[in-house]
Short mmCIF file of C-alpha atoms and ligand atoms in Angstrom, two decimals:
data_model
loop_
_atom_site.label_atom_id
_atom_site.label_comp_id
_atom_site.label_asym_id
_atom_site.label_seq_id
_atom_site.Cartn_x
_atom_site.Cartn_y
_atom_site.Cartn_z
CA MET A 1 157.38 27.64 -199.37
CA SER A 2 158.73 31.13 -198.75
CA PHE A 3 160.35 32.44 -195.60
CA ASP A 4 157.43 34.86 -195.24
CA SER A 5 154.89 32.08 -194.90
CA MET A 6 156.74 30.22 -192.19
CA GLY A 7 155.52 32.35 -189.35
CA LEU A 8 158.93 33.76 -188.52
CA ALA A 9 159.18 37.03 -186.63
CA PRO A 10 159.75 40.16 -188.76
CA GLU A 11 163.14 40.63 -187.09
CA LEU A 12 164.24 37.24 -188.40
CA LEU A 13 162.88 37.92 -191.87
CA ARG A 14 164.84 41.15 -191.90
CA ALA A 15 168.03 39.32 -191.00
CA LEU A 16 167.39 36.83 -193.82
CA ALA A 17 166.84 39.68 -196.24
CA ASP A 18 170.11 41.24 -195.03
CA GLN A 19 171.82 37.99 -195.94
CA GLY A 20 170.18 37.98 -199.35
CA TYR A 21 168.42 34.66 -198.81
CA ALA A 22 165.39 34.72 -201.07
CA THR A 23 164.09 31.18 -200.68
CA PRO A 24 164.44 28.53 -198.03
CA THR A 25 166.56 25.50 -198.80
CA PRO A 26 164.74 22.13 -198.71
CA ILE A 27 165.84 21.36 -195.15
CA GLN A 28 164.66 24.80 -194.05
CA SER A 29 161.25 24.43 -195.74
CA ARG A 30 160.66 21.13 -194.04
CA ALA A 31 162.29 21.59 -190.67
CA VAL A 32 161.40 25.14 -189.69
CA PRO A 33 157.59 24.65 -189.49
CA GLU A 34 158.00 21.40 -187.53
CA ILE A 35 160.41 22.94 -185.06
CA LEU A 36 158.18 25.99 -184.65
CA ALA A 37 155.32 23.59 -183.89
CA GLY A 38 157.41 22.19 -181.05
CA ARG A 39 158.24 18.82 -182.56
CA ASP A 40 161.42 16.85 -181.95
CA LEU A 41 163.41 16.33 -185.11
CA LEU A 42 165.76 13.78 -186.58
CA ALA A 43 167.34 15.26 -189.69
CA ALA A 44 169.83 13.80 -192.11
CA ALA A 45 171.47 16.84 -193.63
CA GLN A 46 175.03 17.68 -194.46
CA THR A 47 176.85 20.91 -194.14
CA GLY A 48 175.99 23.00 -197.16
CA THR A 49 172.28 22.26 -197.07
CA GLY A 50 171.45 25.29 -194.93
CA LYS A 51 170.92 23.14 -191.84
CA THR A 52 172.35 25.69 -189.41
CA ALA A 53 169.67 28.23 -190.30
CA ALA A 54 167.12 25.41 -190.27
CA PHE A 55 167.55 25.04 -186.53
CA THR A 56 168.80 28.51 -185.60
CA LEU A 57 165.82 30.42 -187.02
CA PRO A 58 163.09 28.49 -185.19
CA MET A 59 165.25 28.33 -182.06
CA LEU A 60 165.55 32.11 -182.02
CA GLN A 61 161.87 32.47 -182.80
CA ARG A 62 160.79 30.24 -179.95
CA LEU A 63 163.07 31.89 -177.42
CA HIS A 64 161.97 35.32 -178.60
CA ALA A 65 158.26 34.49 -178.60
CA ALA A 66 158.25 33.17 -175.05
CA PRO A 67 160.64 35.30 -173.05
CA LYS A 68 161.47 33.93 -169.66
CA GLN A 69 160.84 36.10 -166.65
CA ALA A 70 163.78 34.88 -164.74
CA SER A 71 164.26 35.65 -161.14
CA GLY A 72 167.87 35.56 -160.09
CA ARG A 73 170.39 34.16 -162.53
CA ARG A 74 169.38 34.07 -166.16
CA PRO A 75 168.96 30.41 -167.17
CA VAL A 76 170.42 28.76 -170.24
CA ARG A 77 167.39 28.09 -172.43
CA ALA A 78 168.96 26.64 -175.55
CA LEU A 79 171.98 24.38 -175.86
CA VAL A 80 173.62 23.54 -179.18
CA LEU A 81 176.22 20.80 -178.92
CA VAL A 82 178.72 20.45 -181.78
CA PRO A 83 181.83 18.34 -182.34
CA THR A 84 184.51 20.93 -183.06
CA ARG A 85 185.57 24.39 -182.00
CA GLU A 86 185.35 25.68 -185.54
CA LEU A 87 181.81 24.48 -185.94
CA ALA A 88 180.92 26.00 -182.56
CA ALA A 89 182.28 29.34 -183.73
CA GLN A 90 180.37 29.08 -186.99
CA VAL A 91 177.07 28.17 -185.35
CA GLU A 92 177.47 31.04 -182.92
CA ASP A 93 178.17 33.30 -185.86
CA SER A 94 174.91 32.14 -187.49
CA VAL A 95 173.00 32.72 -184.26
CA ARG A 96 174.34 36.27 -184.15
CA THR A 97 173.69 36.86 -187.83
CA TYR A 98 170.10 35.64 -187.82
CA GLY A 99 169.39 37.11 -184.39
CA ARG A 100 170.90 40.52 -185.06
CA HIS A 101 167.56 42.36 -185.00
CA LEU A 102 166.25 40.51 -181.97
CA HIS A 103 167.24 42.14 -178.76
CA GLY A 104 167.78 40.66 -175.37
CA LEU A 105 168.99 37.19 -176.37
CA ARG A 106 172.52 36.46 -175.32
CA THR A 107 174.73 33.74 -176.76
CA VAL A 108 177.84 32.30 -175.18
CA LEU A 109 180.38 30.14 -176.96
CA ILE A 110 182.09 27.38 -175.03
CA PHE A 111 184.96 25.28 -176.29
CA GLY A 112 188.30 23.98 -175.10
CA GLY A 113 191.82 25.05 -175.93
CA VAL A 114 191.25 28.58 -174.68
CA GLY A 115 191.05 30.04 -171.18
CA ILE A 116 188.00 29.02 -169.20
CA ASN A 117 187.69 32.22 -167.16
CA PRO A 118 186.28 34.48 -169.87
CA GLN A 119 183.65 31.78 -170.47
CA ILE A 120 182.83 31.66 -166.77
CA ASP A 121 182.46 35.45 -166.73
CA ALA A 122 180.22 35.35 -169.79
CA LEU A 123 178.04 32.64 -168.28
CA ARG A 124 177.82 34.62 -165.05
CA ARG A 125 176.53 37.61 -166.98
CA GLY A 126 173.77 35.38 -168.33
CA ALA A 127 173.35 33.30 -171.48
CA ASP A 128 170.10 32.36 -173.18
CA ILE A 129 171.85 30.30 -175.82
CA VAL A 130 175.00 28.25 -175.34
CA VAL A 131 176.89 26.77 -178.27
CA ALA A 132 179.41 24.27 -176.98
CA THR A 133 181.72 21.35 -177.59
CA PRO A 134 181.15 18.48 -175.14
CA GLY A 135 184.46 18.37 -173.23
CA ARG A 136 184.62 21.99 -172.12
CA LEU A 137 180.89 22.05 -171.45
CA LEU A 138 181.37 19.19 -169.00
CA ASP A 139 184.24 21.10 -167.38
CA HIS A 140 181.77 23.89 -166.69
CA VAL A 141 179.20 21.40 -165.43
CA GLY A 142 181.85 19.94 -163.11
CA GLN A 143 182.78 23.37 -161.80
CA ARG A 144 179.12 24.32 -161.50
CA THR A 145 179.70 27.36 -163.65
CA ILE A 146 176.77 26.37 -165.86
CA ASP A 147 173.29 25.21 -164.99
CA LEU A 148 171.56 23.15 -167.66
CA SER A 149 168.42 22.41 -165.66
CA GLN A 150 166.31 25.02 -167.48
CA VAL A 151 167.21 24.08 -171.07
CA GLU A 152 164.12 24.10 -173.28
CA PHE A 153 165.78 23.54 -176.60
CA PHE A 154 168.58 21.06 -177.24
CA VAL A 155 170.37 20.62 -180.58
CA LEU A 156 172.92 17.93 -181.37
CA ASP A 157 174.62 19.03 -184.56
CA GLU A 158 176.77 16.72 -186.68
CA ALA A 159 175.95 13.91 -184.30
CA ASP A 160 177.59 11.28 -186.52
CA ARG A 161 180.89 13.09 -186.29
CA MET A 162 180.54 13.41 -182.55
CA LEU A 163 180.18 9.66 -182.30
CA ASP A 164 183.17 9.19 -184.63
CA MET A 165 185.18 11.40 -182.33
CA GLY A 166 184.26 9.30 -179.32
CA PHE A 167 181.95 11.81 -177.65
CA ILE A 168 179.11 9.41 -176.94
CA ARG A 169 179.72 9.21 -173.19
CA ASP A 170 180.12 12.96 -172.94
CA ILE A 171 176.88 13.45 -174.84
CA ARG A 172 175.07 11.12 -172.48
CA ARG A 173 176.50 12.94 -169.48
CA VAL A 174 175.27 16.25 -170.88
CA ILE A 175 171.82 14.83 -171.57
CA GLU A 176 171.59 13.63 -167.96
CA ARG A 177 171.86 17.25 -166.87
CA LEU A 178 168.96 18.43 -168.99
CA PRO A 179 165.39 18.66 -167.73
CA LYS A 180 162.93 16.01 -168.94
CA GLN A 181 160.67 18.54 -170.60
CA ARG A 182 162.44 19.98 -173.63
CA GLN A 183 162.53 20.02 -177.42
CA ASN A 184 165.30 18.01 -179.08
CA LEU A 185 166.80 18.23 -182.53
CA LEU A 186 169.37 15.83 -183.89
CA PHE A 187 171.26 16.59 -187.09
CA SER A 188 173.53 14.05 -188.68
CA ALA A 189 174.97 13.48 -192.13
CA THR A 190 174.16 9.78 -191.89
CA PHE A 191 171.63 7.62 -190.07
CA SER A 192 173.94 4.88 -188.87
CA PRO A 193 172.68 2.29 -186.37
CA ASP A 194 174.54 4.17 -183.61
CA ILE A 195 172.80 7.40 -184.54
CA ARG A 196 169.44 5.68 -184.52
CA LYS A 197 170.17 4.27 -181.08
CA LEU A 198 171.15 7.69 -179.78
CA ALA A 199 168.05 9.20 -181.39
CA GLU A 200 165.78 6.60 -179.78
CA GLY A 201 166.93 7.53 -176.33
CA LEU A 202 166.88 11.26 -176.97
CA LEU A 203 163.96 12.16 -179.19
CA HIS A 204 160.26 11.97 -178.44
CA ASP A 205 158.03 11.11 -181.37
CA PRO A 206 160.36 12.88 -183.79
CA VAL A 207 159.67 14.09 -187.29
CA THR A 208 162.26 12.52 -189.56
CA ILE A 209 163.67 14.49 -192.46
CA ASP A 210 166.14 12.95 -194.81
CA ILE A 211 167.34 15.72 -197.06
CA ALA A 212 170.70 14.41 -197.99
CA PRO A 213 170.99 10.69 -198.40
CA ARG A 214 174.58 10.04 -197.80
CA ASN A 215 175.91 10.37 -201.26
CA SER A 216 173.70 13.15 -202.57
CA ALA A 217 176.27 15.86 -201.83
CA ALA A 218 177.97 14.53 -204.88
CA GLU A 219 175.22 15.81 -207.16
CA ALA A 220 176.30 19.45 -207.46
CA VAL A 221 179.97 18.55 -207.56
CA THR A 222 181.93 17.56 -210.62
CA GLN A 223 184.23 14.77 -209.54
CA ARG A 224 187.49 13.69 -211.15
CA ALA A 225 190.30 11.38 -210.25
CA ILE A 226 193.86 11.76 -211.39
CA PHE A 227 196.09 8.73 -211.23
CA ILE A 228 199.56 9.66 -210.17
CA ASP A 229 202.56 8.35 -208.29
CA LYS A 230 202.54 9.23 -204.63
CA ALA A 231 205.92 10.91 -204.93
CA HIS A 232 204.64 13.38 -207.51
CA LYS A 233 201.39 14.44 -205.92
CA ALA A 234 202.72 17.60 -204.30
CA GLU A 235 204.29 18.80 -207.49
CA LEU A 236 201.15 18.09 -209.50
CA LEU A 237 198.98 19.92 -206.98
CA GLY A 238 201.18 23.02 -207.11
CA TYR A 239 201.15 22.79 -210.88
CA ILE A 240 197.37 22.54 -211.14
CA ILE A 241 196.77 25.43 -208.74
CA SER A 242 199.14 27.71 -210.65
CA ARG A 243 198.47 26.50 -214.15
CA PHE A 244 194.70 26.73 -213.90
CA ASN A 245 194.84 29.75 -211.68
CA TRP A 246 192.66 28.39 -208.93
CA PRO A 247 191.82 31.25 -206.61
CA GLN A 248 191.28 28.97 -203.63
CA VAL A 249 191.27 25.33 -202.83
CA LEU A 250 190.63 23.17 -199.81
CA VAL A 251 193.05 20.25 -199.76
CA PHE A 252 192.60 17.14 -197.66
CA THR A 253 195.39 15.05 -196.24
CA ARG A 254 195.09 12.03 -194.06
CA THR A 255 197.45 13.07 -191.31
CA LYS A 256 198.42 16.21 -189.47
CA HIS A 257 202.03 15.61 -190.35
CA GLY A 258 201.10 15.22 -194.01
CA ALA A 259 199.15 18.48 -193.86
CA ASN A 260 202.18 20.30 -192.47
CA ARG A 261 204.54 18.83 -195.02
CA LEU A 262 202.30 19.66 -197.95
CA THR A 263 201.68 23.17 -196.67
CA GLU A 264 205.43 23.81 -196.46
CA ARG A 265 205.92 22.44 -199.93
CA LEU A 266 203.17 24.61 -201.45
CA ILE A 267 204.59 27.68 -199.75
CA ARG A 268 207.99 26.81 -201.20
CA ASP A 269 206.30 26.59 -204.61
CA GLY A 270 204.98 30.11 -204.11
CA ILE A 271 201.40 29.24 -203.19
CA PRO A 272 200.16 30.88 -199.98
CA ALA A 273 199.03 27.91 -197.90
CA ALA A 274 198.03 27.14 -194.32
CA ALA A 275 197.44 23.91 -192.44
CA LEU A 276 194.35 23.26 -190.36
CA HIS A 277 194.46 20.35 -187.96
CA GLY A 278 194.03 19.33 -184.37
CA ASN A 279 197.65 19.82 -183.31
CA LYS A 280 197.47 23.50 -184.07
CA SER A 281 196.56 25.86 -181.30
CA GLN A 282 193.10 27.31 -181.36
CA ASN A 283 194.55 30.66 -182.38
CA ALA A 284 196.56 29.15 -185.22
CA ARG A 285 193.47 27.38 -186.51
CA LEU A 286 191.29 30.45 -186.36
CA LYS A 287 194.05 32.43 -188.05
CA ALA A 288 194.36 29.88 -190.86
CA LEU A 289 190.62 29.91 -191.37
CA ALA A 290 190.40 33.69 -191.26
CA GLY A 291 193.28 33.94 -193.75
CA PHE A 292 191.48 31.55 -196.06
CA LYS A 293 188.18 33.39 -195.76
CA ALA A 294 189.93 36.68 -196.43
CA GLY A 295 191.52 35.23 -199.56
CA GLU A 296 195.08 35.60 -198.27
CA VAL A 297 195.53 31.85 -197.99
CA ARG A 298 195.10 30.21 -201.35
CA ALA A 299 195.36 26.57 -200.29
CA LEU A 300 193.95 25.44 -196.97
CA VAL A 301 195.35 22.02 -196.16
CA ALA A 302 193.21 20.17 -193.66
CA THR A 303 192.63 16.83 -192.03
CA ASP A 304 189.12 15.41 -192.05
CA ILE A 305 188.24 16.23 -188.49
CA ALA A 306 189.56 19.78 -188.67
CA ALA A 307 187.65 20.47 -191.87
CA ARG A 308 184.40 19.02 -190.69
CA GLY A 309 181.62 21.55 -190.76
CA LEU A 310 183.71 24.44 -192.02
CA ASP A 311 181.39 27.06 -193.37
CA ILE A 312 183.25 28.59 -196.24
CA ASP A 313 181.20 30.31 -198.88
CA GLN A 314 181.74 29.71 -202.55
CA LEU A 315 184.49 27.18 -202.36
CA PRO A 316 184.97 26.09 -205.96
CA TYR A 317 187.66 23.42 -205.56
CA VAL A 318 188.35 20.57 -203.23
CA VAL A 319 191.33 18.28 -203.67
CA ASN A 320 191.71 14.93 -202.03
CA TYR A 321 195.47 14.88 -201.82
CA GLU A 322 195.17 11.58 -200.03
CA LEU A 323 192.01 9.53 -199.98
CA PRO A 324 190.24 9.19 -196.67
CA SER A 325 190.44 5.84 -194.94
CA VAL A 326 186.66 5.79 -194.48
CA PRO A 327 184.77 6.06 -197.80
CA GLU A 328 181.98 8.12 -196.18
CA ASP A 329 184.53 10.84 -195.46
CA TYR A 330 184.96 11.30 -199.19
CA VAL A 331 181.35 12.46 -199.34
CA HIS A 332 181.89 14.82 -196.42
CA ARG A 333 184.99 16.21 -198.03
CA ILE A 334 183.50 16.93 -201.41
CA GLY A 335 180.47 18.38 -199.64
CA ARG A 336 182.73 21.37 -198.87
CA THR A 337 182.22 22.51 -202.42
CA GLY A 338 179.08 22.82 -204.54
CA ARG A 339 177.24 24.37 -201.62
CA ALA A 340 173.95 26.21 -201.44
CA GLY A 341 173.16 25.82 -205.09
CA GLN A 342 176.62 26.52 -206.47
CA THR A 343 178.64 24.06 -208.46
CA GLY A 344 182.04 22.87 -207.44
CA GLU A 345 184.78 20.53 -208.50
CA ALA A 346 186.44 17.83 -206.50
CA ILE A 347 189.66 16.25 -207.69
CA SER A 348 191.19 13.20 -206.08
CA LEU A 349 194.87 12.41 -206.53
CA VAL A 350 194.97 8.65 -206.42
CA CYS A 351 198.17 6.68 -206.24
CA ARG A 352 198.56 2.99 -206.75
CA GLU A 353 198.50 2.29 -203.01
CA GLU A 354 195.04 3.88 -202.90
CA TYR A 355 193.33 2.00 -205.71
CA GLY A 356 191.53 -0.21 -203.19
CA GLU A 357 190.15 2.79 -201.30
CA TRP A 358 189.18 4.44 -204.56
CA ARG A 359 187.18 1.39 -205.55
CA ASP A 360 185.38 1.46 -202.18
CA ILE A 361 184.52 5.12 -202.73
CA GLU A 362 183.09 4.43 -206.16
CA LYS A 363 181.12 1.58 -204.68
CA LEU A 364 179.65 3.91 -202.06
CA LEU A 365 178.82 6.50 -204.73
CA ARG A 366 177.37 3.75 -206.88
CA ARG A 367 179.02 5.31 -209.90
CA SER A 368 182.42 5.50 -211.43
CA VAL A 369 184.21 8.81 -211.39
CA PRO A 370 186.04 9.93 -214.54
CA ALA A 371 189.73 9.21 -214.17
CA PHE A 372 192.65 10.92 -215.83
CA GLU A 373 196.35 10.85 -216.10
CA VAL A 374 198.17 14.10 -216.62
CA GLU A 375 200.85 14.26 -219.23
CA GLY A 376 204.19 14.43 -217.56
CA PHE A 377 202.80 12.93 -214.37
CA THR A 378 201.77 9.53 -215.65
CA PRO A 379 202.12 6.92 -212.93
CA SER A 380 205.18 4.78 -213.46
CA PRO A 381 204.26 1.26 -214.48
CA ARG A 382 204.48 -1.59 -212.07
CA PRO A 383 207.16 -3.98 -213.22
CA ASP A 384 204.55 -6.63 -214.02
CA ARG A 385 201.84 -4.38 -215.47
CA ALA A 386 201.20 -2.30 -218.50
CA ALA A 387 201.18 1.46 -218.49
CA GLU A 388 198.96 3.54 -220.70
CA PRO A 389 200.93 5.35 -223.38
CA VAL A 390 201.29 8.91 -222.24
CA GLU A 391 200.42 10.33 -225.65
CA ARG A 392 196.81 9.28 -225.12
CA ALA A 393 196.46 10.82 -221.72
CA PRO A 394 194.35 13.98 -221.74
CA ARG A 395 195.61 16.97 -219.84
CA PRO A 396 193.20 18.80 -217.60
CA ALA A 397 191.25 21.26 -219.67
CA ARG A 398 190.78 24.84 -218.54
CA ARG A 399 190.97 24.92 -214.75
CA THR A 400 190.21 21.22 -214.34
CA PRO A 401 190.08 18.10 -216.42
CA ARG A 402 186.81 18.19 -218.19
CA GLY A 403 184.70 15.81 -220.21
CA GLY A 404 185.50 12.44 -221.68
CA GLY A 405 187.17 11.07 -218.61
CA ARG A 406 189.41 8.19 -219.40
CA GLN A 407 187.55 5.68 -217.29
CA GLU A 408 189.93 2.94 -218.18
CA ALA A 409 192.91 4.84 -216.93
CA HIS A 410 192.90 3.09 -213.61
CA LYS A 411 192.05 -0.32 -214.85
CA PRO A 412 195.51 -1.74 -215.17
CA ALA A 413 195.87 -1.69 -211.43
CA HIS A 414 192.78 -3.51 -210.40
CA ALA A 415 191.19 -4.92 -213.50
CA GLY A 416 194.26 -6.73 -214.69
CA HIS A 417 195.50 -5.42 -218.00
CA GLY A 418 197.19 -7.92 -220.25
CA GLY A 419 199.82 -6.39 -222.49
CA ARG A 420 203.45 -5.62 -221.98
CA ALA A 421 204.49 -2.38 -220.37
CA ASP A 422 204.99 0.59 -222.56
CA ALA A 423 207.17 2.04 -219.90
CA SER A 424 209.36 4.05 -222.14
CA SER A 425 206.54 6.24 -223.41
CA ALA A 426 205.20 6.72 -219.91
CA ARG A 427 208.55 7.97 -218.74
CA ARG A 428 209.33 9.98 -221.78
CA GLY A 429 207.14 12.95 -221.03
CA ARG A 430 207.83 13.56 -217.40
CA PRO A 431 211.29 15.06 -216.95
CA GLN A 432 210.89 17.23 -219.94
CA GLN A 433 207.42 18.45 -218.99
CA ARG A 434 208.30 19.17 -215.42
CA GLY A 435 211.49 20.92 -216.29
CA HIS A 436 209.56 23.09 -218.66
CA ARG A 437 206.81 23.94 -216.25
CA HIS A 438 209.04 24.81 -213.39
CA GLY A 439 211.40 26.93 -215.31
CA GLY A 440 214.02 24.23 -215.57
CA ARG A 441 214.35 23.47 -211.88
P1 AMP B 501 174.99 25.15 -193.61
O1 AMP B 501 174.47 23.91 -194.26
O2 AMP B 501 174.18 25.54 -192.43
O3 AMP B 501 176.44 25.02 -193.28
O4 AMP B 501 174.83 26.37 -194.64
C1 AMP B 501 175.50 26.39 -195.84
C2 AMP B 501 175.61 27.77 -196.44
O5 AMP B 501 174.39 28.15 -197.06
C3 AMP B 501 175.93 28.86 -195.45
O6 AMP B 501 176.98 29.61 -196.01
C4 AMP B 501 174.69 29.68 -195.35
O7 AMP B 501 175.01 31.02 -195.11
C5 AMP B 501 174.02 29.47 -196.69
N1 AMP B 501 172.55 29.48 -196.65
C6 AMP B 501 171.75 29.00 -195.68
N2 AMP B 501 170.45 29.16 -195.99
C7 AMP B 501 170.41 29.76 -197.19
C8 AMP B 501 169.33 30.18 -198.06
N3 AMP B 501 168.06 30.00 -197.74
N4 AMP B 501 169.67 30.76 -199.23
C9 AMP B 501 170.97 30.92 -199.57
N5 AMP B 501 172.03 30.54 -198.81
C10 AMP B 501 171.76 29.97 -197.63
#
């Protein structure tokens, strides 16, 4: 299906042409006609599938095609609820981008961590579309600075993440404020039992679209694991970025503190880096993101929640500096690369303490991911286990380790490897290699 045959207004087609989008993505082909026909929708689709346009285009079309002759205050006609401020900003950006040739539709962005008064002023001036995070939206509801009783179009985006973040009660409170008669769309990366329960109460006779079964994001992404001691991860990361001249990389840590520490370390190693996590002020987060988008920040170091839903074009590399505690988050993380038809590479730095998590991730993926050791960074052997001789360990090829992954590299830890430790050879390479690479530091 082409965009032209979807029945979209010429103004929307023009905006798509401006963006250079020639063909709809699968979620767009399937969702847009259903939404235009007025159906409720339950869609499993991850970031990177084009899901934002899949709901924004028909939303704009429907609002545009049936303008409301409002008397008095202009009512909010469409509400898009998202889990994070960054995602709110990105969805609003998409609404503006796709709606640029439509006139008379106003969008207001509502999220916490910034002053409420400008939002109140904007709402007072009239908003057709509101893109919001739940907490601040409810503040406005409480202060009666927003009226949701005329909402025709309700979108819950990244609903699974909203539930993970504990927003379920807030979501229900928002839904209570909406009129009975409305169109509902629910987007989620996974269809967990909780999501299904939420969907049952929210959606009326929905069309279900399952574009991205939960591990399909992995398809366009080349995945690698590197086995390494925890203490040497930061050094290896700096080495890989410089050595293979990665222009940009998104790096995941488990904790905010860890993100800060790694960011400082990378900066010390001469790599422009910024941390993105929930303890940063809204301004600091937007600045980090803008710096990354502008190419000034080479390594963006983020926690899972902060990185969720980031819309960053052409991100070639993702590094799992620490594995996520929930295996599903691995899929979300690597979904940041290999987007919209491009290929990407995801490298996980796995230390001995993480072998269990790594196994769970491979189980979820239902495949094993090629594993490597890097010469000079070979994990030190456990006193009771064998180490692989370092001479056999392949180095990453150009830019990333490529081909012929040494699957067995991680086996000693969890498959039980008989022989005696060849510790001396494992240790031999490291000091020498590192000294060499870092100019004898
Ligand atoms: P999303 O899944 O909504 O986060 O979108 C992922 C990325 O794909 C965004 O950067 C969009 O700008 C881009 N995109 C969306 N639809 C298309 C399309 N039909 N063709 C090419 N790129 C697209």
